[in-house]
XYZ file of C-alpha atoms in Angstrom:
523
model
C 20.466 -36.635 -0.655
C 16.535 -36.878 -1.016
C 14.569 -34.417 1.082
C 13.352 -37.120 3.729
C 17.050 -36.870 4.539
C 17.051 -33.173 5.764
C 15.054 -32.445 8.898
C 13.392 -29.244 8.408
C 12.104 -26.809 11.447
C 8.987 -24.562 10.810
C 9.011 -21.567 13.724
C 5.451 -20.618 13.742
C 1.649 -21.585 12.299
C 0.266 -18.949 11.105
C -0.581 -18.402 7.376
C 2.781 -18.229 6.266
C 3.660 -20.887 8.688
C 0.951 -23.915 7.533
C 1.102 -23.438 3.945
C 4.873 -23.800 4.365
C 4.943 -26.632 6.640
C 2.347 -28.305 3.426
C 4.281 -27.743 1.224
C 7.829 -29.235 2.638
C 5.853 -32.468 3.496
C 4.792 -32.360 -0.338
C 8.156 -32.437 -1.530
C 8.793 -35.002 0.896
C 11.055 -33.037 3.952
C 11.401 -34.148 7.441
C 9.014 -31.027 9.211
C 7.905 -29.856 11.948
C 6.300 -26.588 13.268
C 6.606 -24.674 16.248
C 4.119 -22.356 17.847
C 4.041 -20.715 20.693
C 0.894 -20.058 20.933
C -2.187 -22.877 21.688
C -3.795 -23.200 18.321
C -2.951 -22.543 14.958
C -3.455 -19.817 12.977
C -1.420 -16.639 14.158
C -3.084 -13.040 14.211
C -6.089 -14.366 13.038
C -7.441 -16.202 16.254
C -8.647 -13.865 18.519
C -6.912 -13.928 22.139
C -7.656 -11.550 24.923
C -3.827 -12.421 26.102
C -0.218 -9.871 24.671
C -0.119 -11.882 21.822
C -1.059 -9.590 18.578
C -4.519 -10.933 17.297
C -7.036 -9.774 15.086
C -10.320 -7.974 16.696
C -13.510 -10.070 17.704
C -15.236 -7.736 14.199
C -12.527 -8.106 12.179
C -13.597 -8.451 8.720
C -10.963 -9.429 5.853
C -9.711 -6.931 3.315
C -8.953 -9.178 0.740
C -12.396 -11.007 -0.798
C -12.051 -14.700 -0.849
C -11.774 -15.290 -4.399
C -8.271 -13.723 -4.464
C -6.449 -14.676 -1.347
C -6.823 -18.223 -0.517
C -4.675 -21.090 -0.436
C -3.734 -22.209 -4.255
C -5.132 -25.926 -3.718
C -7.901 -24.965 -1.132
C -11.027 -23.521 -1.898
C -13.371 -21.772 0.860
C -16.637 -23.401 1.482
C -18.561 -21.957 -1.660
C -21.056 -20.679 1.173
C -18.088 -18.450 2.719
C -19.343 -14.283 2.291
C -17.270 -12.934 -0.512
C -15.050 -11.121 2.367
C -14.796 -13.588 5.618
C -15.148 -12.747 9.191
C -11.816 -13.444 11.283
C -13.418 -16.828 12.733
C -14.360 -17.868 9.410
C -10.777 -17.409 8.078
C -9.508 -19.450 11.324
C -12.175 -22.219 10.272
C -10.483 -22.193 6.793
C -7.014 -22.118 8.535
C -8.237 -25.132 10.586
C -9.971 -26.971 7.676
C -6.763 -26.527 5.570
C -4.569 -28.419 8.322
C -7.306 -31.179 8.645
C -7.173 -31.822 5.317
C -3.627 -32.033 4.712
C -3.075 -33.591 8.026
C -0.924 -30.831 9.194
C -0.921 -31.521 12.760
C 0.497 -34.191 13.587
C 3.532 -32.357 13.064
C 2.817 -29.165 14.487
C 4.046 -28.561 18.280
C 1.585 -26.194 19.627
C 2.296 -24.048 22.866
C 6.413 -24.495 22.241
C 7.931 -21.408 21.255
C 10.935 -21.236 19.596
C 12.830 -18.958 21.781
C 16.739 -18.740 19.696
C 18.024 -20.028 16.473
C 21.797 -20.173 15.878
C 24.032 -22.355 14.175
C 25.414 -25.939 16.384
C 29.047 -25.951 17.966
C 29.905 -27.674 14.780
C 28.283 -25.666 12.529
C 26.499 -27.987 10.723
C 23.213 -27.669 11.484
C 20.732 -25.063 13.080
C 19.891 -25.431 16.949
C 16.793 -24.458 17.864
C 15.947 -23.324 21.380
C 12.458 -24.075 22.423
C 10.800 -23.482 25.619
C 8.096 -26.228 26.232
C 4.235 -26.836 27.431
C 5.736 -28.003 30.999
C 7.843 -24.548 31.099
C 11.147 -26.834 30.560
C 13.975 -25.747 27.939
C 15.239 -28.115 25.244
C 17.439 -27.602 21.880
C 16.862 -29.704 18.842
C 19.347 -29.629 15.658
C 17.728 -29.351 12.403
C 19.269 -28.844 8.874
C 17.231 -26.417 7.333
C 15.201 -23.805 9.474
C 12.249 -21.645 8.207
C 10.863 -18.437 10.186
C 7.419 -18.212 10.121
C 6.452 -15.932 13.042
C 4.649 -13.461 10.582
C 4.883 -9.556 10.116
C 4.016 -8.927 13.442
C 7.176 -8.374 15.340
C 8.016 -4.895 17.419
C 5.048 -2.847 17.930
C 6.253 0.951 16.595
C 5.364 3.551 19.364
C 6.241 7.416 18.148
C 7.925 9.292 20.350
C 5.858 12.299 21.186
C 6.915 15.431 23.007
C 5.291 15.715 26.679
C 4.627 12.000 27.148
C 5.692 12.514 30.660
C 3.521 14.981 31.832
C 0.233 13.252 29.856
C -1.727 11.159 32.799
C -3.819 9.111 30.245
C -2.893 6.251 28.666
C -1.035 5.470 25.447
C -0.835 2.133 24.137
C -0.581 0.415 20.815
C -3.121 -1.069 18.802
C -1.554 -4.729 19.968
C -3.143 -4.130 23.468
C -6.333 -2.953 21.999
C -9.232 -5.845 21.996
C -12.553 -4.787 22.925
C -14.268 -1.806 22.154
C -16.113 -1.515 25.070
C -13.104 -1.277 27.097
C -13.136 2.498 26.007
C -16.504 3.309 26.866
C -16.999 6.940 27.976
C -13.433 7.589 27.252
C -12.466 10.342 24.868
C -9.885 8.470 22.346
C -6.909 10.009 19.708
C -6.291 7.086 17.347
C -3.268 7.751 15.388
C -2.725 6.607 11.937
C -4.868 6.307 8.976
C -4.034 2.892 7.889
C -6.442 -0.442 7.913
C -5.909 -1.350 11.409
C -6.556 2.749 12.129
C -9.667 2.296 10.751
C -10.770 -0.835 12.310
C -10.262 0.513 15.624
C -12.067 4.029 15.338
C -15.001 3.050 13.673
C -15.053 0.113 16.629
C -14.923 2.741 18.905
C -18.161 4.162 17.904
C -21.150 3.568 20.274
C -18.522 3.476 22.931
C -16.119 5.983 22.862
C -17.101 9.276 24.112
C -14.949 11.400 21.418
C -13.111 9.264 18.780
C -10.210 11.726 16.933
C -8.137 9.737 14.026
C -5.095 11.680 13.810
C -2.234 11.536 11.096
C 0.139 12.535 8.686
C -0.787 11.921 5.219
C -4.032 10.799 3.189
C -4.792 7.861 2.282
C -6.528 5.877 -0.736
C -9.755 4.691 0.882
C -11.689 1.951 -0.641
C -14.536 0.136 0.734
C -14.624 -3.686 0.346
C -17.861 -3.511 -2.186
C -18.174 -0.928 -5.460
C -20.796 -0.894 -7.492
C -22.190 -4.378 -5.649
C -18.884 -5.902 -6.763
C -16.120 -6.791 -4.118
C -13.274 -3.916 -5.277
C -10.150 -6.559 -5.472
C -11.925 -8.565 -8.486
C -11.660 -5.087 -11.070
C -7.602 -5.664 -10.689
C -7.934 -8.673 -13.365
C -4.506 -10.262 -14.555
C -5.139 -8.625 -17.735
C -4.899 -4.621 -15.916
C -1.867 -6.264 -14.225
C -0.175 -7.248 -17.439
C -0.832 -3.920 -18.734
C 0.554 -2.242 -15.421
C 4.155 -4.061 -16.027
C 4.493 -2.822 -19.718
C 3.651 0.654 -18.694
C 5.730 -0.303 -15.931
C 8.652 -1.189 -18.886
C 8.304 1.592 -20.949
C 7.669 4.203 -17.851
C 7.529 3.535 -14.503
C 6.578 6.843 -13.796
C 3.901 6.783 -16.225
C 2.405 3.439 -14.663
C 2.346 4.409 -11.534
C 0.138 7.974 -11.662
C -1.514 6.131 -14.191
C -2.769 3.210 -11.258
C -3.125 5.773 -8.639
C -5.302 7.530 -10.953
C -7.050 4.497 -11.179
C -7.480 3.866 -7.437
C -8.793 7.492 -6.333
C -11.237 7.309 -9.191
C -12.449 4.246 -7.113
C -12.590 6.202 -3.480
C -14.075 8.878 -5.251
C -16.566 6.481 -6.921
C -17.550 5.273 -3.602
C -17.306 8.114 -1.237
C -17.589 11.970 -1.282
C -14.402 13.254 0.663
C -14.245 16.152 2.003
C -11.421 18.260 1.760
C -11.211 18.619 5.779
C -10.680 15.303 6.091
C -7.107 15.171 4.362
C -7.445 12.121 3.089
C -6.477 13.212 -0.559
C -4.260 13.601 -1.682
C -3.087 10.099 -0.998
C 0.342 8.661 -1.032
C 1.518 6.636 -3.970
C -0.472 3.002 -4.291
C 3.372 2.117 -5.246
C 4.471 2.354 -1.617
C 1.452 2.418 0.817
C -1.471 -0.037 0.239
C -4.926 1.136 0.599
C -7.249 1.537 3.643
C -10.191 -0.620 3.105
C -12.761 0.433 5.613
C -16.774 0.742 4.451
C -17.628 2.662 7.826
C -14.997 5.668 8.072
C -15.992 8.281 5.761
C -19.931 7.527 7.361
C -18.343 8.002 10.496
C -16.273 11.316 9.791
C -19.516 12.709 7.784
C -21.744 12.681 10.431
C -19.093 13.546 13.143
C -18.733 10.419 15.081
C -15.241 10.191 13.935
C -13.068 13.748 13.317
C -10.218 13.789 11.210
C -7.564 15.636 12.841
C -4.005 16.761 11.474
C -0.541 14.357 12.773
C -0.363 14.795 17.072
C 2.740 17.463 17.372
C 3.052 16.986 21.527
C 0.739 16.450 24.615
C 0.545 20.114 26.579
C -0.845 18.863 29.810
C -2.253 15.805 32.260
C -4.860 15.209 29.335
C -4.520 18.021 26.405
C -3.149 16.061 22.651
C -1.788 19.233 20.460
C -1.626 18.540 16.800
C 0.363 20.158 14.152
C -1.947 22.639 12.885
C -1.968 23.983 16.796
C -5.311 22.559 17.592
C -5.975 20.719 20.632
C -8.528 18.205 22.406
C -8.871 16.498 25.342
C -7.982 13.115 25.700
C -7.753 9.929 28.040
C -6.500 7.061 25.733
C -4.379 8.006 22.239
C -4.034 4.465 20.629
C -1.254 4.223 18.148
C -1.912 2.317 14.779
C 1.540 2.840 13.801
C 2.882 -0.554 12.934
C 5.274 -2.799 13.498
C 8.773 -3.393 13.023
C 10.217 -6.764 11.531
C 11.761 -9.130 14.457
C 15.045 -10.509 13.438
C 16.023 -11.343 17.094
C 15.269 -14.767 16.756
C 18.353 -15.809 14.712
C 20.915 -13.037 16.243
C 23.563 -13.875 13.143
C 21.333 -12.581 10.955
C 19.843 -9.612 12.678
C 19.983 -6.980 9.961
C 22.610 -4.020 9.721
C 20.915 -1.204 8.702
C 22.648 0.854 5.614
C 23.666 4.407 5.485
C 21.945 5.296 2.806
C 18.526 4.001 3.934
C 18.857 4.852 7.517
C 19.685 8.258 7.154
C 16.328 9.104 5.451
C 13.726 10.186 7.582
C 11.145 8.207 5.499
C 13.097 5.255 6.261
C 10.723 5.541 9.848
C 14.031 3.529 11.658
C 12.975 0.488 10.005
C 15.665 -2.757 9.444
C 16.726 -3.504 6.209
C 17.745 -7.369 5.982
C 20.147 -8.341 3.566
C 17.830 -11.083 1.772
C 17.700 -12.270 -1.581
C 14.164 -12.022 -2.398
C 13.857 -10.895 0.537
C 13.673 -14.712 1.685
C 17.352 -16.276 1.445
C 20.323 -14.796 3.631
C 23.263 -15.201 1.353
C 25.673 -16.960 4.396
C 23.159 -19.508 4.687
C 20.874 -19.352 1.106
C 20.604 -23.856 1.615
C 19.585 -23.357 5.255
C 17.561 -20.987 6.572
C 14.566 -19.076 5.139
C 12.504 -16.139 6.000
C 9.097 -16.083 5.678
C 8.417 -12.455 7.817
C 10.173 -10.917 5.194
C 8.216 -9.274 2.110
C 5.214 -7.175 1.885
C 2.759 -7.634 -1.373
C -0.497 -5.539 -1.906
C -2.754 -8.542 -2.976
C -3.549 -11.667 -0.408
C -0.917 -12.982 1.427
C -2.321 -16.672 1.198
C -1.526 -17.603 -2.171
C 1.870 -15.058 -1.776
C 3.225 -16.870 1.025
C 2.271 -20.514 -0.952
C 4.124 -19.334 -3.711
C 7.029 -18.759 -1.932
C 7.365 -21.228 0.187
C 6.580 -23.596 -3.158
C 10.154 -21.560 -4.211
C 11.640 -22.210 -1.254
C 11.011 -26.196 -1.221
C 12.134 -26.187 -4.766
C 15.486 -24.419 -3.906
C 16.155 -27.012 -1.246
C 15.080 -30.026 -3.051
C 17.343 -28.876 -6.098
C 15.320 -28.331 -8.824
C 15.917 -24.607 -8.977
C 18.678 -22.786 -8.356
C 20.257 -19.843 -6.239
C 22.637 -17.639 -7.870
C 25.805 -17.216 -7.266
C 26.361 -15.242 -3.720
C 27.686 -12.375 -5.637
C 25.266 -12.411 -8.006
C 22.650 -12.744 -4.954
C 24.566 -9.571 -3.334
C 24.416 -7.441 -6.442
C 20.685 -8.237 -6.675
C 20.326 -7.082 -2.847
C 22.371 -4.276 -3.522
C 20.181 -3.146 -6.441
C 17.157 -3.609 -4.319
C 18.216 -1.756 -1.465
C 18.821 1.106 -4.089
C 15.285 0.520 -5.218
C 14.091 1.298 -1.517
C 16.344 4.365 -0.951
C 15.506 6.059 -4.115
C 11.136 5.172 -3.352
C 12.310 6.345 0.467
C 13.824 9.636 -0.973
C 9.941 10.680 -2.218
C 7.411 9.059 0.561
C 7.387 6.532 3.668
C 8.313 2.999 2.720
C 8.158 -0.337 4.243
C 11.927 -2.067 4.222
C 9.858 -5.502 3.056
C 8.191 -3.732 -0.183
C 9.661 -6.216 -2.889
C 9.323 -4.824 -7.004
C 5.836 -6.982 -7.819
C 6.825 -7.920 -11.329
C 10.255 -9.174 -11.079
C 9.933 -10.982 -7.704
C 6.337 -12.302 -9.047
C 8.461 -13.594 -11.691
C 11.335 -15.156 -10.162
C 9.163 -16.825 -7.412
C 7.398 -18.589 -10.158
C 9.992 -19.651 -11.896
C 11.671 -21.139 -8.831
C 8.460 -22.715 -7.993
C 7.887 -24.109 -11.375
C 4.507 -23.010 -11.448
C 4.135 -22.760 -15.528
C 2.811 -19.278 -15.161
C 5.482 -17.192 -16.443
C 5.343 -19.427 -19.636
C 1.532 -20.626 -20.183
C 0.397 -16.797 -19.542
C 2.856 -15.559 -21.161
C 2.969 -13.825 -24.788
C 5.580 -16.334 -26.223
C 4.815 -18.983 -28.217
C 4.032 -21.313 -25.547
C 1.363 -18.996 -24.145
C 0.311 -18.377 -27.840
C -0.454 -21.948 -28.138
C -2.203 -22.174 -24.227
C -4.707 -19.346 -25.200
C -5.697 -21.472 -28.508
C -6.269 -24.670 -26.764
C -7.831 -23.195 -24.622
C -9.577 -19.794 -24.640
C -12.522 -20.123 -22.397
C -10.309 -21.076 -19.696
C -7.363 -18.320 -20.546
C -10.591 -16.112 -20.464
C -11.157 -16.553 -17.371
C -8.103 -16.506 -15.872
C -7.075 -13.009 -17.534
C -10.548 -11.146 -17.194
C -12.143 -12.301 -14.827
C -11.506 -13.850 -11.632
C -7.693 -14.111 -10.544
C -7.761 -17.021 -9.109
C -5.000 -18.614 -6.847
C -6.052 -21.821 -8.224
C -3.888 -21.119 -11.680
C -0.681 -21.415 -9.515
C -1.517 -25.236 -9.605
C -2.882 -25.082 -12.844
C 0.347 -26.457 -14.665
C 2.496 -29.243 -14.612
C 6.316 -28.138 -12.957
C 8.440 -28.545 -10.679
C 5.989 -27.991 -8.022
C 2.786 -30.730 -7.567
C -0.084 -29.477 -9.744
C -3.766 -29.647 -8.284
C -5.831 -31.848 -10.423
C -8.732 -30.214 -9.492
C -7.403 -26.598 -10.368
C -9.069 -26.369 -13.716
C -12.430 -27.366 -11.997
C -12.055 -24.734 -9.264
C -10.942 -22.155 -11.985
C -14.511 -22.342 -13.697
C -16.241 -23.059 -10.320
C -14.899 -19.664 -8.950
C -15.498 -17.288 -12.108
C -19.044 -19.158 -12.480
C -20.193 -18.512 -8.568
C -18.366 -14.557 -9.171
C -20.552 -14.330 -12.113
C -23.876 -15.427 -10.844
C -23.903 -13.682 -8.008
C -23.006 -10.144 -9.406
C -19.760 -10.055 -8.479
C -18.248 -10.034 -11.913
């Protein structure tokens, strides 16, 4: 059968969500997309309604050179790190231009997936813009709804005698909705960050309370933006440490990274923000305002919150205590399986007996995309975590996903794709044995790798150091250059011919990108 012969459902628009819809319509699927919500784009659009969105400051963490779409520039007049309506014009632009919506069904949210009476296709429950219910069958089914699934509220001793409020960082918008309040926020992650140093100018007190350090990096060092020093050539060298000693690699990076935070700030040792946890497990906090804000005392750092001891008193660990009307918890989220009930994931003794484990699911997914039951049907798209851009991650694998369904790469065996989850889930428990761990962390270089070569991306071979990439570097070195010291582009994943459709203009955007880096200072 070709692919215009399988109908294929996307269940939401987000990042993930568009790029993955693109690419199935590439490779010449019957798709549509599903979203709930009443435009496109997912967390990114701001919305004042329950749905998770970013803030109205949100900038992004990752600079635009490195996390973009892999056949879609930003407008070269884009800042090096976007605001969160610029990256929703991108979002937009990139739909426009690949005439995305005319298959998209906005405000229709997918409500249950589950295999027909006959099992022989997937029926999809959707509740429509009129309010009215309908199912449609489809072959193949992809989830899309993004990492944002069950917000993560810690259960803290004395919540019931505490008369303020305590919400999650999903209900927190605007700023100013705190004004005059005195304010806990608890965690010390990205979104942590955002919201305390939003707080200031409004808050009365702002306290950021929490467990461990953190590696804190602003989005700018030395002029430069801080992703572009991780060139493809560092990340080469990372995996053969990584070969020869994992260990070694990895204090070797996180060496690396507090080098940076101490480059750019000067911690103090109140703070507790170093040590930090391993840049193996936990990915950094990039905020440029916090350690302004905690030097001159508009933010304190405060130890993990222990219990509340009365109507509006927040103990922490170390015994202290403070007064407090809101305590907003940046704790995450955890992954939403509910959707597709047959595959909601049964967590294993191993990992959920750890207390680092934080109660999280653990899905039985090969790659962390492909249930083995139904590896030709249904993919998940809400299910891996990677410490660079999502954009050009989520491309990638939903280029590996097409490919798998079209038939030009392969699955293994389900045994084979069971030992492989096995061994990953043993991966997890032994990292969750040493630190907290997110269950979607997938091992960079051998998923990088296997992605790509499902794809058919020619990376893996052209970059390689066999003959082939031998013979790529002396055709052409300028351009290999580029690509492995300077910027890494997501451009190069359309670079080469395969199985996937190369970008003609990759090569152009390549130079264009490293050029525009270089001339502005950013390389």
């Amino acid at each position: 059968m070709k692919p215009a012969d399988f109908t294929v459902a996307v269940i939401g628009v987000g990042v993930a969500g568009l790029v993955t819809l693109k690419n199935l319509l590439e490779e010449g699927f019957n798709a549509q997309a599903f979203e709930g919500r009443d435009t496109i784009g997912g967390v990114w659009k701001f919305t004042d309604g329950d749905d998770h969105s970013v803030l109205e400051s949100t900038v992004s963490n990752k600079s635009r050179y490195k996390n973009s779409f892999t056949d879609f520039p930003y407008p070269k007049d884009a800042p090096a790190f976007p605001t969160a309506p610029q990256v929703q014009e991108y979002l937009e632009a990139y739909a426009k231009s690949f005439d995305l919506l005319p298959h998209i069904h906005l405000q229709t949210r997918a409500t249950l997936v589950k295999r027909n009476e006959a099992d022989t296709k997937w029926a999809v429950y959707l509740h429509n813009p009129d309010g009215s219910e309908t199912v449609v069958e489809f072959d193949k089914v992809v989830i899309c709804r993004g990492e944002w699934g069950i917000p993560k509220m810690p259960a803290v001793e004395g919540r019931d005698i505490f008369e303020g409020k305590v919400i999650h960082s999903k209900a927190f918008k605007r700023p100013s909705d705190f004004a005059g309040k005195r304010v806990v926020v608890l965690g010390l992650g990205c979104t942590a960050a955002d919201v305390a140093t939003s707080l200031v100018g409004h808050a009365s007190t702002i306290h950021i309370a929490h467990r461990r350090g953190a590696n804190l990096l602003p989005r700018f060092i030395d002029g430069k933006p801080g992703d572009l020093a991780l060139t493809r050539r560092l990340i080469d060298i990372k995996y053969g440490l990584s070969a020869v000693s994992p260990a070694l690699s990895e204090k070797f990076f996180n060496t690396v990274i507090q080098s940076l935070t101490n480059k750019a700030f000067s911690l103090k040792k109140e703070w507790a923000i170093h040590p930090p946890p391993s840049f193996l497990t936990h990915q950094p906090t990039v905020s440029d305002n916090l350690a302004s804000c905690l030097s001159d005392g508009t933010i304190i750092s405060t130890p993990n919150i222990a219990r509340f001891t009365g109507p509006s008193t927040v103990q922490f660990v170390d015994g202290t205590a403070v007064e407090a009307d809101v305590v907003i918890c940046c704790t995450g989220f955890t992954r939403d399986f509910s959707l597709v009930p047959a595959l909601q994931p049964k967590v294993a003794d191993a990992w959920s007996k750890l207390p680092n484990s934080d109660k999280q699911s653990l899905p039985r997914l090969f790659q962390n995309v492909f249930p083995v039951a139904h590896r030709d049907s249904i993919a998940f798209m809400n299910g891996f975590s990677y410490p660079t851009g999502f954009m050009w991650i989520a491309d990638l694998a939903s280029m590996a996903v097409a490919q798998v369904w079209k038939g030009t790469a392969a699955l293994p065996a389900p045994a084979a794709m069971n030992k492989a989850i096995d061994a990953h889930h043993a991966w997890l428990v032994g990292l969750a044995e040493k630190d907290t761990v997110a269950s979607d962390l997938v091992h960079e270089q051998s998923w990088l790798q296997w992605m790509h070569d499902a794809a058919g991306t020619g990376i893996n071979e052209n970059l390689g150091y066999g003959t082939t990439g031998l013979w790529h570097w002396a055709r052409e070195p300028r351009l290999t250059s580029m690509i492995m010291g300077g910027v890494e582009s997501p451009f190069v994943l359309r670079l080469f011919e395969g199985k996937r459709k190369a970008w003609e203009g990759a090569r152009q955007a390549i130079v264009d990108i490293n050029e525009e880096a270089r001339a502005k200072g950013h390389l």
